[in-house]
PDB file of C-alpha atoms in Angstrom:
ATOM      1  CA  MET A   7       0.000   0.000   0.000  1.00 84.00           C
ATOM      2  CA  ARG A   8       1.351   3.422  -0.911  1.00 92.00           C
ATOM      3  CA  LEU A   9      -0.011   6.944  -0.673  1.00 94.00           C
ATOM      4  CA  HIS A  10      -1.549   7.733  -4.065  1.00 95.00           C
ATOM      5  CA  HIS A  11      -2.887  11.253  -3.503  1.00 96.00           C
ATOM      6  CA  VAL A  12      -4.415  13.754  -1.118  1.00 96.00           C
ATOM      7  CA  GLY A  13      -7.941  14.900  -2.016  1.00 96.00           C
ATOM      8  CA  ILE A  14      -8.730  18.587  -1.519  1.00 96.00           C
ATOM      9  CA  ILE A  15     -12.138  20.205  -1.946  1.00 95.00           C
ATOM     10  CA  VAL A  16     -11.838  23.559  -3.710  1.00 95.00           C
ATOM     11  CA  ASP A  17     -14.414  26.100  -4.806  1.00 90.00           C
ATOM     12  CA  ASP A  18     -12.969  26.374  -8.356  1.00 92.00           C
ATOM     13  CA  ILE A  19     -10.520  23.818  -9.800  1.00 94.00           C
ATOM     14  CA  ASP A  20      -9.069  26.039 -12.543  1.00 93.00           C
ATOM     15  CA  LYS A  21      -8.532  29.038 -10.264  1.00 92.00           C
ATOM     16  CA  TYR A  22      -7.011  26.893  -7.503  1.00 91.00           C
ATOM     17  CA  PHE A  23      -4.654  25.194  -9.963  1.00 92.00           C
ATOM     18  CA  ALA A  24      -3.572  28.506 -11.510  1.00 90.00           C
ATOM     19  CA  LEU A  25      -2.873  30.018  -8.102  1.00 88.00           C
ATOM     20  CA  HIS A  26      -1.061  27.069  -6.504  1.00 87.00           C
ATOM     21  CA  PHE A  27       0.443  24.823  -9.189  1.00 84.00           C
ATOM     22  CA  ASP A  28       0.856  26.683 -12.474  1.00 73.00           C
ATOM     23  CA  ASN A  29       4.106  28.441 -11.572  1.00 70.00           C
ATOM     24  CA  GLU A  30       7.849  27.885 -11.233  1.00 62.00           C
ATOM     25  CA  LEU A  31       7.655  27.209  -7.467  1.00 61.00           C
ATOM     26  CA  ALA A  32       5.153  24.343  -7.619  1.00 67.00           C
ATOM     27  CA  ALA A  33       4.770  23.163 -11.198  1.00 71.00           C
ATOM     28  CA  GLY A  34       2.197  20.438 -11.656  1.00 78.00           C
ATOM     29  CA  GLN A  35       0.546  18.629 -14.555  1.00 88.00           C
ATOM     30  CA  LEU A  36      -3.252  18.885 -14.487  1.00 91.00           C
ATOM     31  CA  THR A  37      -5.462  16.018 -15.708  1.00 92.00           C
ATOM     32  CA  GLY A  38      -9.132  16.950 -15.911  1.00 93.00           C
ATOM     33  CA  PRO A  39     -11.404  18.296 -14.721  1.00 96.00           C
ATOM     34  CA  VAL A  40     -13.852  15.475 -15.406  1.00 97.00           C
ATOM     35  CA  TYR A  41     -17.382  15.045 -14.129  1.00 97.00           C
ATOM     36  CA  ASP A  42     -17.935  12.078 -11.790  1.00 95.00           C
ATOM     37  CA  PRO A  43     -21.654  11.186 -11.604  1.00 94.00           C
ATOM     38  CA  LEU A  44     -21.160   8.938  -8.545  1.00 91.00           C
ATOM     39  CA  GLN A  45     -19.845  11.878  -6.534  1.00 91.00           C
ATOM     40  CA  ASP A  46     -21.776  14.550  -8.456  1.00 95.00           C
ATOM     41  CA  SER A  47     -18.499  16.436  -8.514  1.00 95.00           C
ATOM     42  CA  TYR A  48     -15.812  17.691 -10.854  1.00 97.00           C
ATOM     43  CA  LEU A  49     -12.417  16.082 -10.282  1.00 97.00           C
ATOM     44  CA  ALA A  50      -8.901  16.840 -11.463  1.00 97.00           C
ATOM     45  CA  LEU A  51      -5.529  15.332 -10.628  1.00 96.00           C
ATOM     46  CA  VAL A  52      -2.374  17.416 -10.209  1.00 95.00           C
ATOM     47  CA  GLU A  53       0.753  15.304 -10.661  1.00 91.00           C
ATOM     48  CA  MET A  54       3.789  16.976  -9.167  1.00 87.00           C
ATOM     49  CA  GLU A  55       7.375  16.625 -10.391  1.00 83.00           C
ATOM     50  CA  SER A  56       8.180  14.938  -7.059  1.00 82.00           C
ATOM     51  CA  GLY A  57       5.837  12.056  -7.912  1.00 85.00           C
ATOM     52  CA  SER A  58       3.171  13.057  -5.413  1.00 87.00           C
ATOM     53  CA  ALA A  59      -0.366  13.845  -6.536  1.00 94.00           C
ATOM     54  CA  ILE A  60      -3.239  16.012  -5.373  1.00 95.00           C
ATOM     55  CA  GLU A  61      -6.861  15.497  -6.377  1.00 97.00           C
ATOM     56  CA  LEU A  62      -8.905  18.683  -6.673  1.00 96.00           C
ATOM     57  CA  ILE A  63     -12.634  18.201  -6.038  1.00 96.00           C
ATOM     58  CA  THR A  64     -15.493  20.633  -6.641  1.00 95.00           C
ATOM     59  CA  PRO A  65     -19.060  19.552  -5.809  1.00 93.00           C
ATOM     60  CA  ALA A  66     -21.328  20.032  -8.845  1.00 94.00           C
ATOM     61  CA  SER A  67     -24.514  20.608  -6.848  1.00 92.00           C
ATOM     62  CA  ASP A  68     -25.974  20.622  -3.358  1.00 89.00           C
ATOM     63  CA  ASN A  69     -26.885  16.948  -3.939  1.00 90.00           C
ATOM     64  CA  SER A  70     -23.225  15.929  -4.068  1.00 90.00           C
ATOM     65  CA  PRO A  71     -22.086  13.665  -1.206  1.00 88.00           C
ATOM     66  CA  VAL A  72     -18.950  15.826  -1.131  1.00 88.00           C
ATOM     67  CA  LYS A  73     -19.615  18.670   1.272  1.00 80.00           C
ATOM     68  CA  PHE A  74     -17.653  21.919   1.088  1.00 73.00           C
ATOM     69  CA  SER A  75     -17.652  24.077   4.189  1.00 71.00           C
ATOM     70  CA  SER A  76     -14.417  26.059   4.029  1.00 62.00           C
ATOM     71  CA  LYS A  77     -14.571  29.833   3.861  1.00 66.00           C
ATOM     72  CA  ASN A  78     -10.944  30.092   2.711  1.00 70.00           C
ATOM     73  CA  GLY A  79     -11.367  28.253  -0.614  1.00 72.00           C
ATOM     74  CA  ALA A  80     -10.004  24.782   0.159  1.00 83.00           C
ATOM     75  CA  GLU A  81     -10.081  21.953   2.683  1.00 85.00           C
ATOM     76  CA  ILE A  82      -8.482  18.527   2.886  1.00 89.00           C
ATOM     77  CA  HIS A  83     -11.091  15.852   2.157  1.00 92.00           C
ATOM     78  CA  HIS A  84      -9.272  12.499   2.166  1.00 95.00           C
ATOM     79  CA  LEU A  85      -6.084  10.507   1.788  1.00 95.00           C
ATOM     80  CA  CYS A  86      -5.961   7.855  -0.955  1.00 97.00           C
ATOM     81  CA  TYR A  87      -3.848   4.716  -0.883  1.00 96.00           C
ATOM     82  CA  GLU A  88      -3.115   2.479  -3.866  1.00 96.00           C
ATOM     83  CA  VAL A  89      -3.616  -1.218  -3.077  1.00 97.00           C
ATOM     84  CA  SER A  90      -3.176  -4.463  -5.006  1.00 94.00           C
ATOM     85  CA  GLN A  91      -6.479  -6.118  -3.999  1.00 94.00           C
ATOM     86  CA  LEU A  92      -9.152  -3.549  -3.281  1.00 96.00           C
ATOM     87  CA  GLY A  93     -11.959  -5.871  -2.160  1.00 95.00           C
ATOM     88  CA  GLN A  94      -9.735  -7.845   0.203  1.00 96.00           C
ATOM     89  CA  THR A  95      -8.176  -4.677   1.610  1.00 96.00           C
ATOM     90  CA  MET A  96     -11.576  -3.118   2.326  1.00 97.00           C
ATOM     91  CA  GLU A  97     -12.855  -6.306   3.975  1.00 97.00           C
ATOM     92  CA  ARG A  98      -9.736  -6.629   6.150  1.00 96.00           C
ATOM     93  CA  LEU A  99     -10.040  -2.995   7.266  1.00 96.00           C
ATOM     94  CA  ARG A 100     -13.777  -3.425   7.914  1.00 96.00           C
ATOM     95  CA  THR A 101     -13.010  -6.267  10.343  1.00 96.00           C
ATOM     96  CA  ARG A 102     -10.573  -3.899  12.087  1.00 94.00           C
ATOM     97  CA  GLY A 103     -13.257  -1.277  12.645  1.00 95.00           C
ATOM     98  CA  MET A 104     -13.227   0.951   9.569  1.00 96.00           C
ATOM     99  CA  LEU A 105     -16.673   1.689   8.168  1.00 96.00           C
ATOM    100  CA  PRO A 106     -17.382   1.225   4.427  1.00 96.00           C
ATOM    101  CA  VAL A 107     -18.762   4.391   2.819  1.00 95.00           C
ATOM    102  CA  SER A 108     -18.902   3.449  -0.882  1.00 94.00           C
ATOM    103  CA  GLY A 109     -17.455   1.162  -3.497  1.00 89.00           C
ATOM    104  CA  PRO A 110     -15.789  -0.564  -4.987  1.00 94.00           C
ATOM    105  CA  ASP A 111     -16.827   1.537  -7.979  1.00 95.00           C
ATOM    106  CA  PRO A 112     -15.083   2.465 -11.248  1.00 95.00           C
ATOM    107  CA  ALA A 113     -13.345   5.840 -11.035  1.00 95.00           C
ATOM    108  CA  VAL A 114     -13.723   8.247 -13.951  1.00 94.00           C
ATOM    109  CA  LEU A 115     -10.515  10.106 -13.051  1.00 94.00           C
ATOM    110  CA  PHE A 116      -8.439   6.915 -12.813  1.00 94.00           C
ATOM    111  CA  ASP A 117      -9.364   5.287 -16.142  1.00 92.00           C
ATOM    112  CA  GLY A 118     -12.061   3.088 -14.621  1.00 93.00           C
ATOM    113  CA  ARG A 119      -9.884   1.563 -11.915  1.00 95.00           C
ATOM    114  CA  GLU A 120     -11.952   0.558  -8.901  1.00 96.00           C
ATOM    115  CA  VAL A 121     -12.004   2.802  -5.832  1.00 97.00           C
ATOM    116  CA  GLY A 122     -13.628   2.486  -2.449  1.00 97.00           C
ATOM    117  CA  PHE A 123     -14.084   4.891   0.443  1.00 96.00           C
ATOM    118  CA  MET A 124     -13.961   3.976   4.122  1.00 97.00           C
ATOM    119  CA  PHE A 125     -14.255   6.004   7.300  1.00 96.00           C
ATOM    120  CA  SER A 126     -11.828   5.656  10.178  1.00 91.00           C
ATOM    121  CA  ARG A 127     -12.857   7.065  13.544  1.00 86.00           C
ATOM    122  CA  SER A 128      -9.231   8.024  14.134  1.00 86.00           C
ATOM    123  CA  GLY A 129      -8.318   9.237  10.649  1.00 80.00           C
ATOM    124  CA  GLY A 130     -11.419  10.428   8.822  1.00 91.00           C
ATOM    125  CA  LEU A 131     -12.257   9.553   5.226  1.00 94.00           C
ATOM    126  CA  VAL A 132      -9.840   7.273   3.358  1.00 96.00           C
ATOM    127  CA  GLU A 133      -9.989   6.286  -0.313  1.00 97.00           C
ATOM    128  CA  PHE A 134      -8.403   3.164  -1.773  1.00 97.00           C
ATOM    129  CA  VAL A 135      -7.645   2.757  -5.480  1.00 97.00           C
ATOM    130  CA  GLU A 136      -6.760  -0.532  -7.134  1.00 96.00           C
ATOM    131  CA  GLU A 137      -3.277  -0.634  -8.647  1.00 93.00           C
ATOM    132  CA  ALA A 138      -3.026  -0.172 -12.394  1.00 87.00           C
ATOM    133  CA  GLU A 139      -2.387  -3.384 -14.291  1.00 79.00           C
TER     134      GLU A 139
END
């Protein structure tokens, strides 16, 4: 299991990217935004030169399960880990007390790879994405 990305809810993906990642101090490659009907949100992935990644999330409507409450334009939403066997990982973590939230479901932003979300009482929302083949 390795850290795949940090998910951040932002009020405007393009403006946030331009302000924070489209410069010589923190250059990043933007993929997206794409609309995800399961989350009723727009998603984009910023891949940094260091190899780390940040997912930018903007709810598309008030019906989105992604809730945005920050007054300063951004808030951390989740950590995402890449795993080799998503279903087995989620079941093992469920038996250890994590609560399933959704998935496994195909992820629009990750070329249809399966993702699942779980909630940890000690760590908040965690996403898991199946490794690419």
